[in-house]
mmCIF file with all atom_site columns, C-alpha atoms in Angstrom:
data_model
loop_
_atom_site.group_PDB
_atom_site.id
_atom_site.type_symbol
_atom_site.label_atom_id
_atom_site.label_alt_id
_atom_site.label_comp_id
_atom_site.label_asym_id
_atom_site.label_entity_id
_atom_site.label_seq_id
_atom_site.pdbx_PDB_ins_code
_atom_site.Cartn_x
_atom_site.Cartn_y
_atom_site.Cartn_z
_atom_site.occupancy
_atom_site.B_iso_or_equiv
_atom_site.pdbx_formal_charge
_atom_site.auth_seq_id
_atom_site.auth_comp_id
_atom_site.auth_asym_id
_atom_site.auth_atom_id
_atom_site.pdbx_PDB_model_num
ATOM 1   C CA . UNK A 1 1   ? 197.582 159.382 37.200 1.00 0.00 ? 12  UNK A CA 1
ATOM 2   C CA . UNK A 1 2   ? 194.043 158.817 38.183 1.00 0.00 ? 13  UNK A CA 1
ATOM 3   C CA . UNK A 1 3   ? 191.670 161.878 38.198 1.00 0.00 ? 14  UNK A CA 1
ATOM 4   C CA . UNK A 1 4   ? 188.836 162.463 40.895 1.00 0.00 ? 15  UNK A CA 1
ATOM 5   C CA . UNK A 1 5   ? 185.678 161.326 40.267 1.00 0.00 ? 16  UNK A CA 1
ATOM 6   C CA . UNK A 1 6   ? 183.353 163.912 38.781 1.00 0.00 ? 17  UNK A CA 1
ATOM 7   C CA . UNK A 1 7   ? 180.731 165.013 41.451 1.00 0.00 ? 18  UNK A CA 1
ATOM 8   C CA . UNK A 1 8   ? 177.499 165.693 40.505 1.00 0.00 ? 19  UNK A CA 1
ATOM 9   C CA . UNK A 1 9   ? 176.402 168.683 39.376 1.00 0.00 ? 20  UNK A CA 1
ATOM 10  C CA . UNK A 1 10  ? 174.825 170.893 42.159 1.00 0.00 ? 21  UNK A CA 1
ATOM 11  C CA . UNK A 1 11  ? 171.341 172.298 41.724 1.00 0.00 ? 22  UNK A CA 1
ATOM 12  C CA . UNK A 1 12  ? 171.845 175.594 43.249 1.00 0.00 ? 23  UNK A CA 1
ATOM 13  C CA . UNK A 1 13  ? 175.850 177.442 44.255 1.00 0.00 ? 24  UNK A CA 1
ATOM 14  C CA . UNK A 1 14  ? 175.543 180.497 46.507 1.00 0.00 ? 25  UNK A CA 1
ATOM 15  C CA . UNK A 1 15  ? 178.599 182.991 46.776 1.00 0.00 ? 26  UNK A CA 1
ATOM 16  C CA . UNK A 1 16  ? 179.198 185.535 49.179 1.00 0.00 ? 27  UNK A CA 1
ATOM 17  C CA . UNK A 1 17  ? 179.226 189.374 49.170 1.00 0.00 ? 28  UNK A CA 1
ATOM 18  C CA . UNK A 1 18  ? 183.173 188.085 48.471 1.00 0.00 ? 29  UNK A CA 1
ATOM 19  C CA . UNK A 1 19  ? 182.182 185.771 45.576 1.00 0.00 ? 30  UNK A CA 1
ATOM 20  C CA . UNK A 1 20  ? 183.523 182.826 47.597 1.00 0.00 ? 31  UNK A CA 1
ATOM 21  C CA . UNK A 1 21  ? 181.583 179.554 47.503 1.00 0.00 ? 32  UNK A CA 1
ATOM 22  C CA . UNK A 1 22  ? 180.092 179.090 50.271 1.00 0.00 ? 33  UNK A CA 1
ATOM 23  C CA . UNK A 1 23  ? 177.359 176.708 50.106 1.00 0.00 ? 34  UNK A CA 1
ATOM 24  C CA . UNK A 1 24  ? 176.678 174.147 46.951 1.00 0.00 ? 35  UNK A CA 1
ATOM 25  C CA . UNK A 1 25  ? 172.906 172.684 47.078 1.00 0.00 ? 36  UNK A CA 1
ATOM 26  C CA . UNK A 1 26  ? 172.432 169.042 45.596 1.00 0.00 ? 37  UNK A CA 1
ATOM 27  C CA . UNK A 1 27  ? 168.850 167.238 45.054 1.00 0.00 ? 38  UNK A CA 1
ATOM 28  C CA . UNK A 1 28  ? 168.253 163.811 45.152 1.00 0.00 ? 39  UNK A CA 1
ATOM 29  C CA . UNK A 1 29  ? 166.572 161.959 42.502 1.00 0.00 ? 40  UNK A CA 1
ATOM 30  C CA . UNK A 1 30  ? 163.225 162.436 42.498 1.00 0.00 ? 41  UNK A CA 1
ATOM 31  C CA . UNK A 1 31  ? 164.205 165.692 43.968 1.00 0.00 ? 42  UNK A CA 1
ATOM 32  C CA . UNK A 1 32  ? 161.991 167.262 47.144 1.00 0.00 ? 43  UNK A CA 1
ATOM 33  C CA . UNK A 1 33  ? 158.129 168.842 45.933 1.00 0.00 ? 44  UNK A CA 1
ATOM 34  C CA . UNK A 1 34  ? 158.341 171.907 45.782 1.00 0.00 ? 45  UNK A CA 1
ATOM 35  C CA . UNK A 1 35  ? 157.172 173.685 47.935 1.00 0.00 ? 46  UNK A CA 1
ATOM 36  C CA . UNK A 1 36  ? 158.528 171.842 50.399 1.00 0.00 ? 47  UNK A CA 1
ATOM 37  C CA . UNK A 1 37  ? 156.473 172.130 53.789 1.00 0.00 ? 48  UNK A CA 1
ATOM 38  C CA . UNK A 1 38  ? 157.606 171.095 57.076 1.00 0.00 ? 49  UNK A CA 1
ATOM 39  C CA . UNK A 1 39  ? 161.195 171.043 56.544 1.00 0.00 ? 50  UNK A CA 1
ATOM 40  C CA . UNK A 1 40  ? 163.831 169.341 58.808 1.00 0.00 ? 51  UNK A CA 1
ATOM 41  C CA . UNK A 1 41  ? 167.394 170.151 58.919 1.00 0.00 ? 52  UNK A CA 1
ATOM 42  C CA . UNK A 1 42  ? 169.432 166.854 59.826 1.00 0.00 ? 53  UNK A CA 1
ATOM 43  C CA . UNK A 1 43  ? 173.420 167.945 60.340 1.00 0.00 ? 54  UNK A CA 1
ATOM 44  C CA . UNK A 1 44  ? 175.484 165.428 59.002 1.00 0.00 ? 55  UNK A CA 1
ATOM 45  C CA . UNK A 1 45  ? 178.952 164.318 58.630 1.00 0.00 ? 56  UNK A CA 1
ATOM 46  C CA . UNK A 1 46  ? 180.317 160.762 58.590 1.00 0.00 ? 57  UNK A CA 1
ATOM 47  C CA . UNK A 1 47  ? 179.929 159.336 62.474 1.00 0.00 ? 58  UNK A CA 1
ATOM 48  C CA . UNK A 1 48  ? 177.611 156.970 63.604 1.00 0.00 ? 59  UNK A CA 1
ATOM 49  C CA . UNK A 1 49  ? 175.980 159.750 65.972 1.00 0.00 ? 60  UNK A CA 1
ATOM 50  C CA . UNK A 1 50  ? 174.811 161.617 62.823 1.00 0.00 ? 61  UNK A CA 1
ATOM 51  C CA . UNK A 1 51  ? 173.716 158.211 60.734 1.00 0.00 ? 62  UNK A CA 1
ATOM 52  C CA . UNK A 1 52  ? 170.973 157.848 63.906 1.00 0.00 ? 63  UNK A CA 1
ATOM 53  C CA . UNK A 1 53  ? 169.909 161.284 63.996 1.00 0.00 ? 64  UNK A CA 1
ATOM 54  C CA . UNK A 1 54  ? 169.341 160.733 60.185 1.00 0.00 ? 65  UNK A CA 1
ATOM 55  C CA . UNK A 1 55  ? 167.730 157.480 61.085 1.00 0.00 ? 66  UNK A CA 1
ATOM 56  C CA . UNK A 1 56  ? 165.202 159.379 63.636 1.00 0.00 ? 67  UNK A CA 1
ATOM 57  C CA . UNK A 1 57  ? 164.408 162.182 61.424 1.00 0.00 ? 68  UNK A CA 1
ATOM 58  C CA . UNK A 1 58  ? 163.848 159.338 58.327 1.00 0.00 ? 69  UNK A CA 1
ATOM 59  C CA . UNK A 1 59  ? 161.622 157.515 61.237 1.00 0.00 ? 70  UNK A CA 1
ATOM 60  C CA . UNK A 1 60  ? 159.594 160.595 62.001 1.00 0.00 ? 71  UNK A CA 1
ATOM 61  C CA . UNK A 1 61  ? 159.182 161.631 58.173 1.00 0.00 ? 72  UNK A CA 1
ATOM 62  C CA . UNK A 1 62  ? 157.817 158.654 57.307 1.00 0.00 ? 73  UNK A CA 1
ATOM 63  C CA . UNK A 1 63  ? 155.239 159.114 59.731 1.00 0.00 ? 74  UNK A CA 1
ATOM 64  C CA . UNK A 1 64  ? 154.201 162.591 58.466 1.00 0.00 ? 75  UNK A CA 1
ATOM 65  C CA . UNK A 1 65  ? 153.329 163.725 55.221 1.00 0.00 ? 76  UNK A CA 1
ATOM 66  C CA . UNK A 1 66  ? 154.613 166.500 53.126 1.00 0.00 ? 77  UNK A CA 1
ATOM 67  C CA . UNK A 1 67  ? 157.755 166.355 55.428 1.00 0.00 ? 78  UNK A CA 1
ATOM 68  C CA . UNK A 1 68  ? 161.646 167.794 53.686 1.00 0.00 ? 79  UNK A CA 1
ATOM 69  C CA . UNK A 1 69  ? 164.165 166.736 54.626 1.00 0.00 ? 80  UNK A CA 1
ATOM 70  C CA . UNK A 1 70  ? 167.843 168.863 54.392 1.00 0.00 ? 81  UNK A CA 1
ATOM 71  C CA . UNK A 1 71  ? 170.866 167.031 55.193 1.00 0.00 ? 82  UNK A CA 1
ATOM 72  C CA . UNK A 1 72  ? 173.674 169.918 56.473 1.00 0.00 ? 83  UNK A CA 1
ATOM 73  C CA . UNK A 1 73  ? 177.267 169.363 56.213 1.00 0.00 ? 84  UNK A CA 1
ATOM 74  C CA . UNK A 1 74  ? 179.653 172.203 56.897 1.00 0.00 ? 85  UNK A CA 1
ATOM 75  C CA . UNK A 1 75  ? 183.285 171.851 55.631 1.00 0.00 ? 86  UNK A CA 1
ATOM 76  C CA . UNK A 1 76  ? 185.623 174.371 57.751 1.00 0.00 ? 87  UNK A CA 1
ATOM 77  C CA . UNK A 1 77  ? 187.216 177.175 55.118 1.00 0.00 ? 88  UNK A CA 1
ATOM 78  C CA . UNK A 1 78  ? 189.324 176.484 53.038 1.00 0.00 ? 89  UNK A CA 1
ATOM 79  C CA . UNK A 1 79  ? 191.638 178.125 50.210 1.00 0.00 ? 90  UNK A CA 1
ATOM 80  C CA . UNK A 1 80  ? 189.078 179.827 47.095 1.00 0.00 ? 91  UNK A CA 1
ATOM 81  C CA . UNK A 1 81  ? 191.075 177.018 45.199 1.00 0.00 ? 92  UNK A CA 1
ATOM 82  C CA . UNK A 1 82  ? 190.416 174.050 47.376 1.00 0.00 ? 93  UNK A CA 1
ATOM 83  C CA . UNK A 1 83  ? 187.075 175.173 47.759 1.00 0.00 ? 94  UNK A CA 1
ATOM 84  C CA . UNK A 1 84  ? 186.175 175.039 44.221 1.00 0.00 ? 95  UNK A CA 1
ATOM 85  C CA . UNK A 1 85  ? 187.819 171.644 44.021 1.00 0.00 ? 96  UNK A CA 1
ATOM 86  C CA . UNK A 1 86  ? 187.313 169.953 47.416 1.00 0.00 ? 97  UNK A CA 1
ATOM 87  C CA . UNK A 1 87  ? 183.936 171.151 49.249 1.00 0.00 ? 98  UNK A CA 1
ATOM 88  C CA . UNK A 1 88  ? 181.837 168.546 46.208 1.00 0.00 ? 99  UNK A CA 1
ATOM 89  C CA . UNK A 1 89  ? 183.737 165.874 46.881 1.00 0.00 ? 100 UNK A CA 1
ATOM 90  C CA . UNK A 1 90  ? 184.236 165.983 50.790 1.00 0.00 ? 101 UNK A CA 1
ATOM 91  C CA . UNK A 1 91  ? 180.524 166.536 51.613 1.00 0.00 ? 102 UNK A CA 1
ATOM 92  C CA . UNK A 1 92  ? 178.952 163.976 49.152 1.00 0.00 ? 103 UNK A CA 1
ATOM 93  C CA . UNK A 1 93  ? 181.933 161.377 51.009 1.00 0.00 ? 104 UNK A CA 1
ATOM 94  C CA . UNK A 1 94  ? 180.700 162.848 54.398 1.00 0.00 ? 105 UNK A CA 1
ATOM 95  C CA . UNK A 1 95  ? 177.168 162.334 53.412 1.00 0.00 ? 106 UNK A CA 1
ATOM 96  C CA . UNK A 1 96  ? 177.210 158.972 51.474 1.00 0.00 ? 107 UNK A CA 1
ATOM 97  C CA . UNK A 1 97  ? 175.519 157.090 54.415 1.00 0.00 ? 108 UNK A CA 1
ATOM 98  C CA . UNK A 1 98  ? 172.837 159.580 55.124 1.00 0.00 ? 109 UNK A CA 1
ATOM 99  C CA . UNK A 1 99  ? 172.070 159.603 51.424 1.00 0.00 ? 110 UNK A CA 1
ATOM 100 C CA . UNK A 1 100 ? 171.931 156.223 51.075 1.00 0.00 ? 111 UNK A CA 1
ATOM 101 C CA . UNK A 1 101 ? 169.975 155.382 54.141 1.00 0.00 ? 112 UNK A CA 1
ATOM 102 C CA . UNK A 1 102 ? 167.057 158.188 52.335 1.00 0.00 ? 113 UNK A CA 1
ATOM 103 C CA . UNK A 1 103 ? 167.079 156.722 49.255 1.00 0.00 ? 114 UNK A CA 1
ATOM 104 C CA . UNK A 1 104 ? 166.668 153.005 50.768 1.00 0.00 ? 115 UNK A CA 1
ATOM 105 C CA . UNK A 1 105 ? 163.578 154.412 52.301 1.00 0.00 ? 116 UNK A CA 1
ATOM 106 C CA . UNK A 1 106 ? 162.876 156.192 49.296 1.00 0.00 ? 117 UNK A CA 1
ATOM 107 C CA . UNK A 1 107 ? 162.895 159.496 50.982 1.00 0.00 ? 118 UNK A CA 1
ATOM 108 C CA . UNK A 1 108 ? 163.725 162.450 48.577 1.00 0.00 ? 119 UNK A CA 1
ATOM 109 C CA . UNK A 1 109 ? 166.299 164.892 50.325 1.00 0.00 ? 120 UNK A CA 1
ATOM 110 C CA . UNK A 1 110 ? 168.117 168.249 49.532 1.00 0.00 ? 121 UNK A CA 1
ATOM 111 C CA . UNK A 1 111 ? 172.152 168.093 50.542 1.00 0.00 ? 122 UNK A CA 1
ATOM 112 C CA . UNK A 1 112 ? 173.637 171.747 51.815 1.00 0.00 ? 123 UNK A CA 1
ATOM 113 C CA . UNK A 1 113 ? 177.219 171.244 51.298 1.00 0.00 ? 124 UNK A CA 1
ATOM 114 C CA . UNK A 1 114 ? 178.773 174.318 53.495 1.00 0.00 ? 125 UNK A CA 1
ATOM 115 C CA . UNK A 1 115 ? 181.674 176.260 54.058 1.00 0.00 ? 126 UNK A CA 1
ATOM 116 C CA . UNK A 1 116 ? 182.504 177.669 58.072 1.00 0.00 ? 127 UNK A CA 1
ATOM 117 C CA . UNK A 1 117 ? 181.899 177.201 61.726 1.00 0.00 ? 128 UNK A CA 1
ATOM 118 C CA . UNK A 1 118 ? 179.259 173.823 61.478 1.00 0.00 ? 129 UNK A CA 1
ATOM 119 C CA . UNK A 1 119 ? 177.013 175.162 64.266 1.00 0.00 ? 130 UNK A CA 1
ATOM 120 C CA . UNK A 1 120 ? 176.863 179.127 62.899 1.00 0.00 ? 131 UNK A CA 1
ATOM 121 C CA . UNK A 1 121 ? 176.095 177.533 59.278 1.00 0.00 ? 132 UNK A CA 1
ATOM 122 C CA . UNK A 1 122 ? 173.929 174.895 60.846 1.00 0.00 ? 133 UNK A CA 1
ATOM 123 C CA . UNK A 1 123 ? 171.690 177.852 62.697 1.00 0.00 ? 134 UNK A CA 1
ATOM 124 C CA . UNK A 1 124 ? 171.829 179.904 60.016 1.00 0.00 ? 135 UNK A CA 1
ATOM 125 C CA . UNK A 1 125 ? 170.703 177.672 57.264 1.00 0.00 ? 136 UNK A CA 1
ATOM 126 C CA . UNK A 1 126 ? 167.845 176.295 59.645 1.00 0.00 ? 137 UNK A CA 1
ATOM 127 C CA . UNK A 1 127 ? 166.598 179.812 60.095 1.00 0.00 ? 138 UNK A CA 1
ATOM 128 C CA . UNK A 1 128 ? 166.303 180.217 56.053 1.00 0.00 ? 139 UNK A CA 1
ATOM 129 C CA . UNK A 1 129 ? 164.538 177.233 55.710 1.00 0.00 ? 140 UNK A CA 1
ATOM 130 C CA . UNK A 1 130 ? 161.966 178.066 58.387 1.00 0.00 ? 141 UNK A CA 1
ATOM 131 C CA . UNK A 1 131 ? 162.794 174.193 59.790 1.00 0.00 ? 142 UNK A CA 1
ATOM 132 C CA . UNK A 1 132 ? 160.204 173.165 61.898 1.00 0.00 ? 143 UNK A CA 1
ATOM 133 C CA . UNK A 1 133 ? 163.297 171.533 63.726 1.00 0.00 ? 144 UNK A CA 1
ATOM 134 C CA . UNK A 1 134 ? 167.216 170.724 63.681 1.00 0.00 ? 145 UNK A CA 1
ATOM 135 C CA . UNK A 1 135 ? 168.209 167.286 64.250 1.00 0.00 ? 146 UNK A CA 1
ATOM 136 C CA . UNK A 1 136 ? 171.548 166.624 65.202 1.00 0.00 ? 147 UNK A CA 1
ATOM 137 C CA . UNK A 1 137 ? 173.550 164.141 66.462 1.00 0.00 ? 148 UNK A CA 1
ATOM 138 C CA . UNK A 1 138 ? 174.871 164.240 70.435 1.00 0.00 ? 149 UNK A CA 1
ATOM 139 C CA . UNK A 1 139 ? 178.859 164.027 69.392 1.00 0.00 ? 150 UNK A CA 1
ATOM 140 C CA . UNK A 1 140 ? 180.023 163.880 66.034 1.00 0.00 ? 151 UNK A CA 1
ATOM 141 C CA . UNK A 1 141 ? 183.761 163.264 64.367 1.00 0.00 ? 152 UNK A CA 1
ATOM 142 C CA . UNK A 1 142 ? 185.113 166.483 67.093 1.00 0.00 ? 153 UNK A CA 1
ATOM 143 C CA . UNK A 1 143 ? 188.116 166.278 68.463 1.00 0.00 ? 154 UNK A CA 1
ATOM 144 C CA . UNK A 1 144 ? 189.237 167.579 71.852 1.00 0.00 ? 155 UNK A CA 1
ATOM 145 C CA . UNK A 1 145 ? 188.457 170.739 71.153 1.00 0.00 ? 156 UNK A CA 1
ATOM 146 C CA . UNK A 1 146 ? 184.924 170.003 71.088 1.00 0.00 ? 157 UNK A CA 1
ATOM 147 C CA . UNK A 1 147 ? 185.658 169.184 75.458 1.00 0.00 ? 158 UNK A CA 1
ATOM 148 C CA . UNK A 1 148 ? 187.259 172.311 75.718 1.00 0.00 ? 159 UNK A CA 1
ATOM 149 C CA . UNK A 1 149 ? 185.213 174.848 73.675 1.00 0.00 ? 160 UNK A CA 1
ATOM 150 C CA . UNK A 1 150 ? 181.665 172.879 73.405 1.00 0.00 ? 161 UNK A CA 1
ATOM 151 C CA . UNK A 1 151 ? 180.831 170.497 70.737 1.00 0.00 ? 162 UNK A CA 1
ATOM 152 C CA . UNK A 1 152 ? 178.413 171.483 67.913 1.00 0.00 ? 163 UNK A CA 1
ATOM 153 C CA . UNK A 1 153 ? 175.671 169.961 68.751 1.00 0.00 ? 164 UNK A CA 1
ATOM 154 C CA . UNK A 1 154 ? 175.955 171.835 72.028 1.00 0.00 ? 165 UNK A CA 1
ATOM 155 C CA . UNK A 1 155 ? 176.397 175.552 70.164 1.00 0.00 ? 166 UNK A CA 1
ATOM 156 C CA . UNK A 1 156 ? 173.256 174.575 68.178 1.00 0.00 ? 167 UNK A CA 1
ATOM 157 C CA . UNK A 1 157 ? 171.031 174.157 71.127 1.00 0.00 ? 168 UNK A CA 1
ATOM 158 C CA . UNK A 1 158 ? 171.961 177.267 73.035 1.00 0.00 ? 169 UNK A CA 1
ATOM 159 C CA . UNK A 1 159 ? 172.097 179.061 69.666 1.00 0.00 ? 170 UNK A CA 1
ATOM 160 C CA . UNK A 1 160 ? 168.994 178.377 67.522 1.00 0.00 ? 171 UNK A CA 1
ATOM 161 C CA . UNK A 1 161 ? 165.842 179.967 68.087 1.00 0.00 ? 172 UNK A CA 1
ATOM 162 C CA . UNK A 1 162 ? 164.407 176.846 66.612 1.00 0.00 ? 173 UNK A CA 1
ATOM 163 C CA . UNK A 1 163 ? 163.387 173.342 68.088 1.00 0.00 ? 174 UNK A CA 1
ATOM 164 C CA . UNK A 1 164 ? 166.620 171.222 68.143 1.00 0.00 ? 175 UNK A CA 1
ATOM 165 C CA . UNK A 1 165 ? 166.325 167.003 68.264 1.00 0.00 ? 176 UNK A CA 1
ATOM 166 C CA . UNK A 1 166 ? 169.709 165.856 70.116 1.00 0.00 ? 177 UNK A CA 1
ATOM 167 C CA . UNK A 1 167 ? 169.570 162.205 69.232 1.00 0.00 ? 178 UNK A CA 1
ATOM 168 C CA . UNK A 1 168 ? 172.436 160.241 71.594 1.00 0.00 ? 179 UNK A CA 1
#
């Protein structure tokens, strides 16, 4: 029997008041400066929607200077178990393409790999950082719920008290 592939090891886990995971931070290699100014939160999970908002934010950062970028992908609860063994390994496969699409353009980026409702974590985490704005994708990998209760992307906008890119 095959094992899993080892993730990397994250810089930074955060537990709740619980002790549950509920957020695992990995850098990229060279990792951001520190401090990081201007920082842009770019939601992410595996659909094309996402790979262009990453592409936008990528476009804009190489424009500025002393620009972070923080790739966000929330993974819905799961068991304390699962979580210790599946939240590494499903958000470095969601965010494969955004990472590799930074470090072709030799962008350094910071990966938030989360735990609950995407747009609550998405809001929340933005807020922390002090992003000077979300970028986010117009429809992501939803399913029909997204029609009947509002998509992410949609919850972010209405919900964060912070400048919010919807790239179609």
């Amino acid at each position: 029997m095959n094992a899993a592939p080892l993730a990397p090891t994250p810089a930074v886990a955060e537990h709740d008041a619980d002790h549950r995971l509920v957020c695992l931070v990995y850098d990229s290699t060279p990792p951001l400066a520190a401090p990081a100014a201007s920082p842009w939160l770019i939601a992410v999970d595996p659909s094309d929607n996402a790979l262009r908002a990453v592409t936008h934010a990528a476009t804009q950062a190489a424009a500025m200077s002393a620009c972070a970028l923080h790739l966000v992908h929330v993974q819905p609860w799961l068991s304390r178990e699962a979580t210790e063994a599946e939240l590494p390994h499903r958000a470095l496969a969601a965010a494969a393409p955004a990472v590799a699409l930074l470090d072709a353009a030799r962008l350094p980026w910071r990966l938030h790999a989360m735990l609950g409702d995407p747009a609550e974590r998405i809001v929340e985490r933005a807020v922390r950082l002090h992003a000077t704005a979300v970028v986010i994708g117009s429809r992501g990998l939803g399913s029909i719920d997204g029609l009947l209760f509002g998509s992410v992307a949609y919850k972010v906008m209405h919900r964060c008290p912070l400048p919010v890119v919807l790239v179609p």
